[in-house]
mmCIF file of N, CA, C and O in Angstrom:
data_model
loop_
_atom_site.group_PDB
_atom_site.id
_atom_site.type_symbol
_atom_site.label_atom_id
_atom_site.label_comp_id
_atom_site.label_asym_id
_atom_site.label_seq_id
_atom_site.Cartn_x
_atom_site.Cartn_y
_atom_site.Cartn_z
ATOM 1 N N UNK A 1017 44.127 -39.414 22.685
ATOM 2 C CA UNK A 1017 43.825 -40.135 23.531
ATOM 3 C C UNK A 1017 42.472 -41.018 22.807
ATOM 4 O O UNK A 1017 41.549 -40.695 22.591
ATOM 5 N N UNK A 1018 43.003 -42.440 22.112
ATOM 6 C CA UNK A 1018 41.803 -43.265 21.696
ATOM 7 C C UNK A 1018 41.385 -44.746 22.968
ATOM 8 O O UNK A 1018 41.857 -44.930 23.781
ATOM 9 N N UNK A 1019 39.926 -44.533 23.051
ATOM 10 C CA UNK A 1019 39.841 -45.206 23.993
ATOM 11 C C UNK A 1019 39.918 -46.735 23.454
ATOM 12 O O UNK A 1019 39.903 -47.060 22.572
ATOM 13 N N UNK A 1020 40.126 -47.741 24.746
ATOM 14 C CA UNK A 1020 40.649 -49.128 23.997
ATOM 15 C C UNK A 1020 39.119 -49.635 23.499
ATOM 16 O O UNK A 1020 39.519 -50.698 22.599
ATOM 17 N N UNK A 1021 37.914 -49.355 23.815
ATOM 18 C CA UNK A 1021 37.155 -49.964 22.934
ATOM 19 C C UNK A 1021 36.797 -49.636 21.790
ATOM 20 O O UNK A 1021 36.910 -50.402 21.167
ATOM 21 N N UNK A 1022 36.980 -48.450 21.191
ATOM 22 C CA UNK A 1022 37.520 -48.507 20.582
ATOM 23 C C UNK A 1022 38.133 -48.714 19.381
ATOM 24 O O UNK A 1022 38.245 -49.234 17.887
ATOM 25 N N UNK A 1023 39.525 -48.906 20.174
ATOM 26 C CA UNK A 1023 40.565 -49.725 19.453
ATOM 27 C C UNK A 1023 40.234 -51.384 19.379
ATOM 28 O O UNK A 1023 40.981 -51.643 18.344
ATOM 29 N N UNK A 1024 40.120 -51.848 20.011
ATOM 30 C CA UNK A 1024 40.109 -53.383 20.820
ATOM 31 C C UNK A 1024 38.342 -53.603 20.344
ATOM 32 O O UNK A 1024 38.328 -55.100 20.450
ATOM 33 N N UNK A 1025 37.295 -53.076 20.652
ATOM 34 C CA UNK A 1025 36.136 -53.571 20.342
ATOM 35 C C UNK A 1025 35.551 -53.929 19.506
ATOM 36 O O UNK A 1025 33.917 -53.978 19.309
ATOM 37 N N UNK A 1026 35.645 -53.922 18.646
ATOM 38 C CA UNK A 1026 34.467 -54.010 17.052
ATOM 39 C C UNK A 1026 34.474 -55.430 17.456
ATOM 40 O O UNK A 1026 34.576 -55.937 17.668
ATOM 41 N N UNK A 1027 32.870 -55.770 16.168
ATOM 42 C CA UNK A 1027 32.305 -57.126 15.660
ATOM 43 C C UNK A 1027 33.420 -57.663 15.111
ATOM 44 O O UNK A 1027 33.788 -57.417 14.457
ATOM 45 N N UNK A 1028 32.642 -59.155 14.478
ATOM 46 C CA UNK A 1028 33.324 -59.866 14.379
ATOM 47 C C UNK A 1028 33.614 -59.436 12.689
ATOM 48 O O UNK A 1028 34.804 -59.344 12.257
ATOM 49 N N UNK A 1029 33.217 -58.966 12.105
ATOM 50 C CA UNK A 1029 32.978 -58.433 10.885
ATOM 51 C C UNK A 1029 34.120 -57.149 10.313
ATOM 52 O O UNK A 1029 34.955 -57.484 9.632
ATOM 53 N N UNK A 1030 34.172 -56.542 11.308
ATOM 54 C CA UNK A 1030 34.552 -55.336 11.417
ATOM 55 C C UNK A 1030 36.330 -55.708 11.716
ATOM 56 O O UNK A 1030 37.282 -55.033 11.240
ATOM 57 N N UNK A 1031 35.989 -57.056 12.518
ATOM 58 C CA UNK A 1031 37.791 -57.447 12.806
ATOM 59 C C UNK A 1031 38.534 -57.993 11.700
ATOM 60 O O UNK A 1031 39.698 -57.737 11.661
ATOM 61 N N UNK A 1032 37.558 -58.660 10.923
ATOM 62 C CA UNK A 1032 38.038 -59.115 9.945
ATOM 63 C C UNK A 1032 38.901 -58.052 8.830
ATOM 64 O O UNK A 1032 39.360 -58.321 8.106
ATOM 65 N N UNK A 1033 37.557 -57.362 8.452
ATOM 66 C CA UNK A 1033 37.947 -56.051 7.372
ATOM 67 C C UNK A 1033 39.229 -55.545 8.419
ATOM 68 O O UNK A 1033 40.387 -55.352 7.487
ATOM 69 N N UNK A 1034 39.708 -55.152 9.508
ATOM 70 C CA UNK A 1034 40.684 -54.379 9.826
ATOM 71 C C UNK A 1034 41.975 -55.584 9.857
ATOM 72 O O UNK A 1034 43.202 -55.147 9.924
ATOM 73 N N UNK A 1035 41.764 -56.675 9.910
ATOM 74 C CA UNK A 1035 42.740 -57.855 9.378
ATOM 75 C C UNK A 1035 42.855 -57.615 8.303
ATOM 76 O O UNK A 1035 44.167 -57.603 8.131
ATOM 77 N N UNK A 1036 41.755 -57.741 7.370
ATOM 78 C CA UNK A 1036 43.235 -57.762 5.846
ATOM 79 C C UNK A 1036 43.546 -56.033 5.662
ATOM 80 O O UNK A 1036 44.529 -56.439 4.635
ATOM 81 N N UNK A 1037 42.978 -54.900 6.358
ATOM 82 C CA UNK A 1037 43.987 -53.837 6.454
ATOM 83 C C UNK A 1037 44.954 -54.035 6.592
ATOM 84 O O UNK A 1037 46.241 -53.552 6.280
ATOM 85 N N UNK A 1038 45.302 -54.947 7.694
ATOM 86 C CA UNK A 1038 46.671 -55.038 7.895
ATOM 87 C C UNK A 1038 47.780 -55.541 7.297
ATOM 88 O O UNK A 1038 48.792 -55.001 7.304
ATOM 89 N N UNK A 1039 46.591 -56.574 6.923
ATOM 90 C CA UNK A 1039 48.000 -57.644 5.867
ATOM 91 C C UNK A 1039 47.914 -56.625 5.147
ATOM 92 O O UNK A 1039 49.102 -56.913 4.310
ATOM 93 N N UNK A 1040 47.567 -55.756 4.328
ATOM 94 C CA UNK A 1040 47.509 -55.237 2.747
ATOM 95 C C UNK A 1040 48.562 -54.218 2.949
ATOM 96 O O UNK A 1040 49.111 -53.515 2.468
ATOM 97 N N UNK A 1041 48.235 -53.435 4.062
ATOM 98 C CA UNK A 1041 48.960 -52.403 4.448
ATOM 99 C C UNK A 1041 50.114 -52.712 5.502
ATOM 100 O O UNK A 1041 50.652 -51.875 5.310
ATOM 101 N N UNK A 1042 50.286 -53.498 5.597
ATOM 102 C CA UNK A 1042 51.794 -54.269 6.368
ATOM 103 C C UNK A 1042 51.490 -53.719 7.794
ATOM 104 O O UNK A 1042 52.778 -52.819 8.136
ATOM 105 N N UNK A 1043 50.418 -52.666 8.232
ATOM 106 C CA UNK A 1043 50.527 -51.889 9.392
ATOM 107 C C UNK A 1043 48.590 -51.966 9.637
ATOM 108 O O UNK A 1043 48.369 -52.146 9.117
ATOM 109 N N UNK A 1044 48.713 -51.810 10.781
ATOM 110 C CA UNK A 1044 47.670 -51.390 11.453
ATOM 111 C C UNK A 1044 46.665 -50.272 11.166
ATOM 112 O O UNK A 1044 47.655 -49.372 10.073
ATOM 113 N N UNK A 1045 45.325 -50.623 11.185
ATOM 114 C CA UNK A 1045 44.654 -49.484 9.876
ATOM 115 C C UNK A 1045 44.742 -48.262 10.817
ATOM 116 O O UNK A 1045 44.351 -48.221 12.011
ATOM 117 N N UNK A 1046 44.389 -47.193 10.248
ATOM 118 C CA UNK A 1046 44.537 -45.990 11.069
ATOM 119 C C UNK A 1046 43.408 -46.040 12.199
ATOM 120 O O UNK A 1046 42.405 -46.754 12.095
ATOM 121 N N UNK A 1047 43.601 -44.596 13.034
ATOM 122 C CA UNK A 1047 42.721 -44.198 14.327
ATOM 123 C C UNK A 1047 41.478 -44.232 13.540
ATOM 124 O O UNK A 1047 40.212 -44.567 13.833
ATOM 125 N N UNK A 1048 41.207 -43.048 12.709
ATOM 126 C CA UNK A 1048 39.948 -42.500 11.960
ATOM 127 C C UNK A 1048 39.388 -44.418 11.204
ATOM 128 O O UNK A 1048 38.341 -43.880 11.594
ATOM 129 N N UNK A 1049 39.948 -44.673 10.456
ATOM 130 C CA UNK A 1049 39.459 -46.415 10.258
ATOM 131 C C UNK A 1049 38.239 -46.557 11.364
ATOM 132 O O UNK A 1049 37.374 -47.282 11.315
ATOM 133 N N UNK A 1050 39.694 -46.760 12.583
ATOM 134 C CA UNK A 1050 39.016 -47.579 13.225
ATOM 135 C C UNK A 1050 37.358 -47.370 14.635
ATOM 136 O O UNK A 1050 36.565 -47.645 14.709
ATOM 137 N N UNK A 1051 37.929 -45.992 14.696
ATOM 138 C CA UNK A 1051 36.655 -44.602 14.741
ATOM 139 C C UNK A 1051 35.262 -45.312 14.270
ATOM 140 O O UNK A 1051 34.311 -45.491 14.478
ATOM 141 N N UNK A 1052 35.644 -45.020 12.806
ATOM 142 C CA UNK A 1052 34.398 -45.213 11.734
ATOM 143 C C UNK A 1052 33.626 -46.762 11.849
ATOM 144 O O UNK A 1052 32.594 -46.419 11.523
ATOM 145 N N UNK A 1053 34.550 -47.576 11.738
ATOM 146 C CA UNK A 1053 33.802 -49.107 12.100
ATOM 147 C C UNK A 1053 33.347 -49.369 13.353
ATOM 148 O O UNK A 1053 32.774 -50.620 13.445
ATOM 149 N N UNK A 1054 33.505 -48.822 14.086
ATOM 150 C CA UNK A 1054 33.262 -48.776 15.656
ATOM 151 C C UNK A 1054 31.897 -48.415 15.652
ATOM 152 O O UNK A 1054 31.331 -47.732 15.407
ATOM 153 N N UNK A 1055 30.927 -49.386 15.735
ATOM 154 C CA UNK A 1055 29.338 -48.664 15.885
ATOM 155 C C UNK A 1055 29.297 -47.976 15.218
ATOM 156 O O UNK A 1055 28.677 -47.158 15.409
ATOM 157 N N UNK A 1056 28.934 -48.137 13.486
ATOM 158 C CA UNK A 1056 28.664 -48.065 12.366
ATOM 159 C C UNK A 1056 27.526 -46.708 13.160
ATOM 160 O O UNK A 1056 27.123 -46.057 12.173
ATOM 161 N N UNK A 1057 26.309 -47.725 13.181
ATOM 162 C CA UNK A 1057 25.059 -46.949 12.968
ATOM 163 C C UNK A 1057 24.833 -46.185 14.094
ATOM 164 O O UNK A 1057 24.116 -45.178 13.713
ATOM 165 N N UNK A 1058 25.971 -45.797 14.915
ATOM 166 C CA UNK A 1058 25.836 -44.805 15.961
ATOM 167 C C UNK A 1058 26.701 -43.177 14.940
ATOM 168 O O UNK A 1058 26.380 -42.230 15.766
ATOM 169 N N UNK A 1059 27.916 -43.719 14.781
ATOM 170 C CA UNK A 1059 28.895 -42.214 14.435
ATOM 171 C C UNK A 1059 29.036 -42.854 13.428
ATOM 172 O O UNK A 1059 28.909 -42.194 12.302
ATOM 173 N N UNK A 1060 29.432 -44.194 12.652
ATOM 174 C CA UNK A 1060 30.568 -43.969 11.231
ATOM 175 C C UNK A 1060 29.672 -43.671 9.955
ATOM 176 O O UNK A 1060 29.664 -43.031 9.369
ATOM 177 N N UNK A 1061 28.417 -44.385 10.369
ATOM 178 C CA UNK A 1061 27.572 -43.984 8.832
ATOM 179 C C UNK A 1061 27.212 -42.320 8.493
ATOM 180 O O UNK A 1061 27.014 -41.889 7.486
ATOM 181 N N UNK A 1062 27.035 -41.768 9.622
ATOM 182 C CA UNK A 1062 26.778 -40.227 9.714
ATOM 183 C C UNK A 1062 28.208 -39.426 9.630
ATOM 184 O O UNK A 1062 27.849 -38.508 8.901
ATOM 185 N N UNK A 1063 28.688 -40.258 10.334
ATOM 186 C CA UNK A 1063 30.431 -39.216 9.836
ATOM 187 C C UNK A 1063 30.595 -39.237 8.539
ATOM 188 O O UNK A 1063 31.060 -38.401 7.569
ATOM 189 N N UNK A 1064 30.435 -40.885 8.275
ATOM 190 C CA UNK A 1064 30.789 -41.129 6.470
ATOM 191 C C UNK A 1064 29.678 -39.810 5.183
ATOM 192 O O UNK A 1064 30.329 -39.655 4.486
ATOM 193 N N UNK A 1065 28.591 -39.694 6.100
ATOM 194 C CA UNK A 1065 27.620 -39.173 4.939
ATOM 195 C C UNK A 1065 27.835 -38.167 4.801
ATOM 196 O O UNK A 1065 28.165 -37.174 4.116
ATOM 197 N N UNK A 1066 28.272 -37.185 5.938
ATOM 198 C CA UNK A 1066 28.806 -36.041 6.703
ATOM 199 C C UNK A 1066 30.040 -35.803 5.340
ATOM 200 O O UNK A 1066 30.054 -34.686 4.926
ATOM 201 N N UNK A 1067 30.837 -36.098 5.886
ATOM 202 C CA UNK A 1067 32.076 -36.211 5.012
ATOM 203 C C UNK A 1067 32.047 -36.023 3.512
ATOM 204 O O UNK A 1067 32.265 -35.703 2.813
ATOM 205 N N UNK A 1068 31.312 -37.063 3.045
ATOM 206 C CA UNK A 1068 30.704 -37.446 1.573
ATOM 207 C C UNK A 1068 30.216 -35.936 0.840
ATOM 208 O O UNK A 1068 30.054 -35.871 0.004
ATOM 209 N N UNK A 1069 29.136 -35.480 1.638
ATOM 210 C CA UNK A 1069 28.404 -34.484 1.526
ATOM 211 C C UNK A 1069 29.335 -33.079 1.272
ATOM 212 O O UNK A 1069 29.361 -32.415 0.322
ATOM 213 N N UNK A 1070 30.767 -33.022 2.114
ATOM 214 C CA UNK A 1070 31.197 -31.648 2.662
ATOM 215 C C UNK A 1070 32.245 -32.302 0.749
ATOM 216 O O UNK A 1070 32.472 -31.016 0.559
ATOM 217 N N UNK A 1071 32.881 -33.071 0.869
ATOM 218 C CA UNK A 1071 33.947 -33.270 -0.076
ATOM 219 C C UNK A 1071 33.504 -33.388 -1.730
ATOM 220 O O UNK A 1071 34.181 -33.173 -2.500
ATOM 221 N N UNK A 1072 32.095 -34.024 -1.533
ATOM 222 C CA UNK A 1072 31.646 -34.098 -2.659
ATOM 223 C C UNK A 1072 30.533 -33.181 -3.401
ATOM 224 O O UNK A 1072 29.772 -33.290 -4.477
ATOM 225 N N UNK A 1073 29.882 -32.621 -2.550
ATOM 226 C CA UNK A 1073 28.847 -31.810 -2.396
ATOM 227 C C UNK A 1073 28.722 -30.912 -3.746
ATOM 228 O O UNK A 1073 30.303 -29.764 -4.138
ATOM 229 N N UNK A 1074 27.728 -29.995 -3.395
ATOM 230 C CA UNK A 1074 27.856 -28.309 -4.316
ATOM 231 C C UNK A 1074 29.228 -27.741 -3.603
ATOM 232 O O UNK A 1074 28.992 -27.353 -2.320
ATOM 233 N N UNK A 1075 30.007 -27.167 -4.238
ATOM 234 C CA UNK A 1075 30.669 -26.096 -3.604
ATOM 235 C C UNK A 1075 31.725 -25.113 -4.800
ATOM 236 O O UNK A 1075 31.931 -25.378 -5.418
ATOM 237 N N UNK A 1076 31.988 -24.172 -3.987
ATOM 238 C CA UNK A 1076 32.459 -23.248 -5.452
ATOM 239 C C UNK A 1076 34.305 -24.029 -5.298
ATOM 240 O O UNK A 1076 34.871 -23.251 -6.230
ATOM 241 N N UNK A 1077 34.558 -24.652 -4.647
ATOM 242 C CA UNK A 1077 35.650 -25.564 -4.474
ATOM 243 C C UNK A 1077 35.710 -26.979 -5.442
ATOM 244 O O UNK A 1077 34.965 -27.497 -5.396
ATOM 245 N N UNK A 1078 36.591 -26.784 -5.789
ATOM 246 C CA UNK A 1078 36.471 -28.329 -6.816
ATOM 247 C C UNK A 1078 37.036 -29.337 -5.718
ATOM 248 O O UNK A 1078 37.429 -28.913 -4.670
ATOM 249 N N UNK A 1079 36.643 -30.503 -6.336
ATOM 250 C CA UNK A 1079 36.860 -31.992 -5.375
ATOM 251 C C UNK A 1079 38.669 -32.136 -5.532
ATOM 252 O O UNK A 1079 38.831 -32.513 -3.911
ATOM 253 N N UNK A 1080 39.509 -31.573 -6.012
ATOM 254 C CA UNK A 1080 40.661 -31.804 -5.716
ATOM 255 C C UNK A 1080 41.238 -31.002 -4.725
ATOM 256 O O UNK A 1080 42.127 -30.852 -4.267
ATOM 257 N N UNK A 1081 40.230 -29.479 -5.409
ATOM 258 C CA UNK A 1081 41.331 -28.280 -3.998
ATOM 259 C C UNK A 1081 40.771 -29.064 -2.458
ATOM 260 O O UNK A 1081 41.380 -28.655 -1.486
ATOM 261 N N UNK A 1082 39.421 -29.458 -2.103
ATOM 262 C CA UNK A 1082 38.987 -29.589 -1.359
ATOM 263 C C UNK A 1082 39.874 -30.820 -0.550
ATOM 264 O O UNK A 1082 40.023 -30.775 0.326
ATOM 265 N N UNK A 1083 40.524 -31.894 -1.717
ATOM 266 C CA UNK A 1083 41.051 -32.748 -1.261
ATOM 267 C C UNK A 1083 42.474 -32.456 -0.687
ATOM 268 O O UNK A 1083 43.184 -32.962 0.434
ATOM 269 N N UNK A 1084 43.269 -31.612 -1.449
ATOM 270 C CA UNK A 1084 44.223 -30.561 -1.231
ATOM 271 C C UNK A 1084 44.362 -30.050 0.651
ATOM 272 O O UNK A 1084 44.988 -30.293 1.054
ATOM 273 N N UNK A 1085 43.400 -29.556 0.685
ATOM 274 C CA UNK A 1085 42.750 -28.565 1.938
ATOM 275 C C UNK A 1085 42.984 -29.757 3.077
ATOM 276 O O UNK A 1085 42.983 -29.263 4.040
ATOM 277 N N UNK A 1086 42.120 -30.916 3.218
ATOM 278 C CA UNK A 1086 41.941 -32.250 3.738
ATOM 279 C C UNK A 1086 43.358 -32.840 4.023
ATOM 280 O O UNK A 1086 43.476 -32.946 5.461
ATOM 281 N N UNK A 1087 44.210 -32.975 2.803
ATOM 282 C CA UNK A 1087 45.313 -33.610 2.816
ATOM 283 C C UNK A 1087 46.357 -32.314 3.847
ATOM 284 O O UNK A 1087 46.884 -33.028 4.688
ATOM 285 N N UNK A 1088 46.036 -30.995 3.620
ATOM 286 C CA UNK A 1088 47.039 -30.161 4.680
ATOM 287 C C UNK A 1088 46.699 -30.084 5.576
ATOM 288 O O UNK A 1088 47.602 -30.029 6.643
ATOM 289 N N UNK A 1089 45.284 -29.879 6.103
ATOM 290 C CA UNK A 1089 45.230 -29.832 7.463
ATOM 291 C C UNK A 1089 45.552 -30.950 8.112
ATOM 292 O O UNK A 1089 46.073 -31.575 9.262
ATOM 293 N N UNK A 1090 45.045 -32.507 8.152
ATOM 294 C CA UNK A 1090 45.839 -33.810 8.466
ATOM 295 C C UNK A 1090 47.121 -33.784 8.863
ATOM 296 O O UNK A 1090 47.633 -33.774 9.624
ATOM 297 N N UNK A 1091 48.086 -33.106 7.640
ATOM 298 C CA UNK A 1091 49.696 -32.795 7.891
ATOM 299 C C UNK A 1091 49.897 -32.008 8.921
ATOM 300 O O UNK A 1091 50.658 -32.489 9.556
ATOM 301 N N UNK A 1092 49.084 -30.893 9.174
ATOM 302 C CA UNK A 1092 49.568 -29.995 9.873
ATOM 303 C C UNK A 1092 48.552 -30.464 11.295
ATOM 304 O O UNK A 1092 49.919 -29.881 12.791
ATOM 305 N N UNK A 1093 48.257 -31.356 11.458
ATOM 306 C CA UNK A 1093 47.643 -32.164 12.879
ATOM 307 C C UNK A 1093 48.324 -33.544 12.848
ATOM 308 O O UNK A 1093 48.199 -34.108 14.143
ATOM 309 N N UNK A 1094 49.062 -33.770 12.365
ATOM 310 C CA UNK A 1094 50.415 -34.799 12.290
ATOM 311 C C UNK A 1094 49.289 -36.291 12.049
ATOM 312 O O UNK A 1094 49.311 -36.842 12.705
ATOM 313 N N UNK A 1095 48.491 -36.253 11.512
ATOM 314 C CA UNK A 1095 47.632 -37.286 11.048
ATOM 315 C C UNK A 1095 47.606 -37.688 9.552
ATOM 316 O O UNK A 1095 47.771 -37.204 8.692
ATOM 317 N N UNK A 1096 47.821 -39.364 10.037
ATOM 318 C CA UNK A 1096 48.215 -40.077 8.754
ATOM 319 C C UNK A 1096 46.471 -40.096 7.651
ATOM 320 O O UNK A 1096 47.078 -40.702 6.894
ATOM 321 N N UNK A 1097 45.911 -39.842 8.232
ATOM 322 C CA UNK A 1097 44.778 -39.882 7.551
ATOM 323 C C UNK A 1097 44.316 -38.709 6.500
ATOM 324 O O UNK A 1097 44.463 -37.552 6.581
#
């Protein structure tokens, strides 16, 4: 379930980014992108920093392996991201 505020409550700058994405992709931005752009100072920036650390930080797994794991889990969850 997605909150209507997260789906439609973006500031002007973020609405413009989402509009450009819709034009380029020929479909609405995925829900995860909308969530990350909504109130970035509260959630998006922290989540993005954590994701960057997990996906690119020190690890026994290569970056490619981590990307493959993420893609596989997303597929299992029927997530387009």
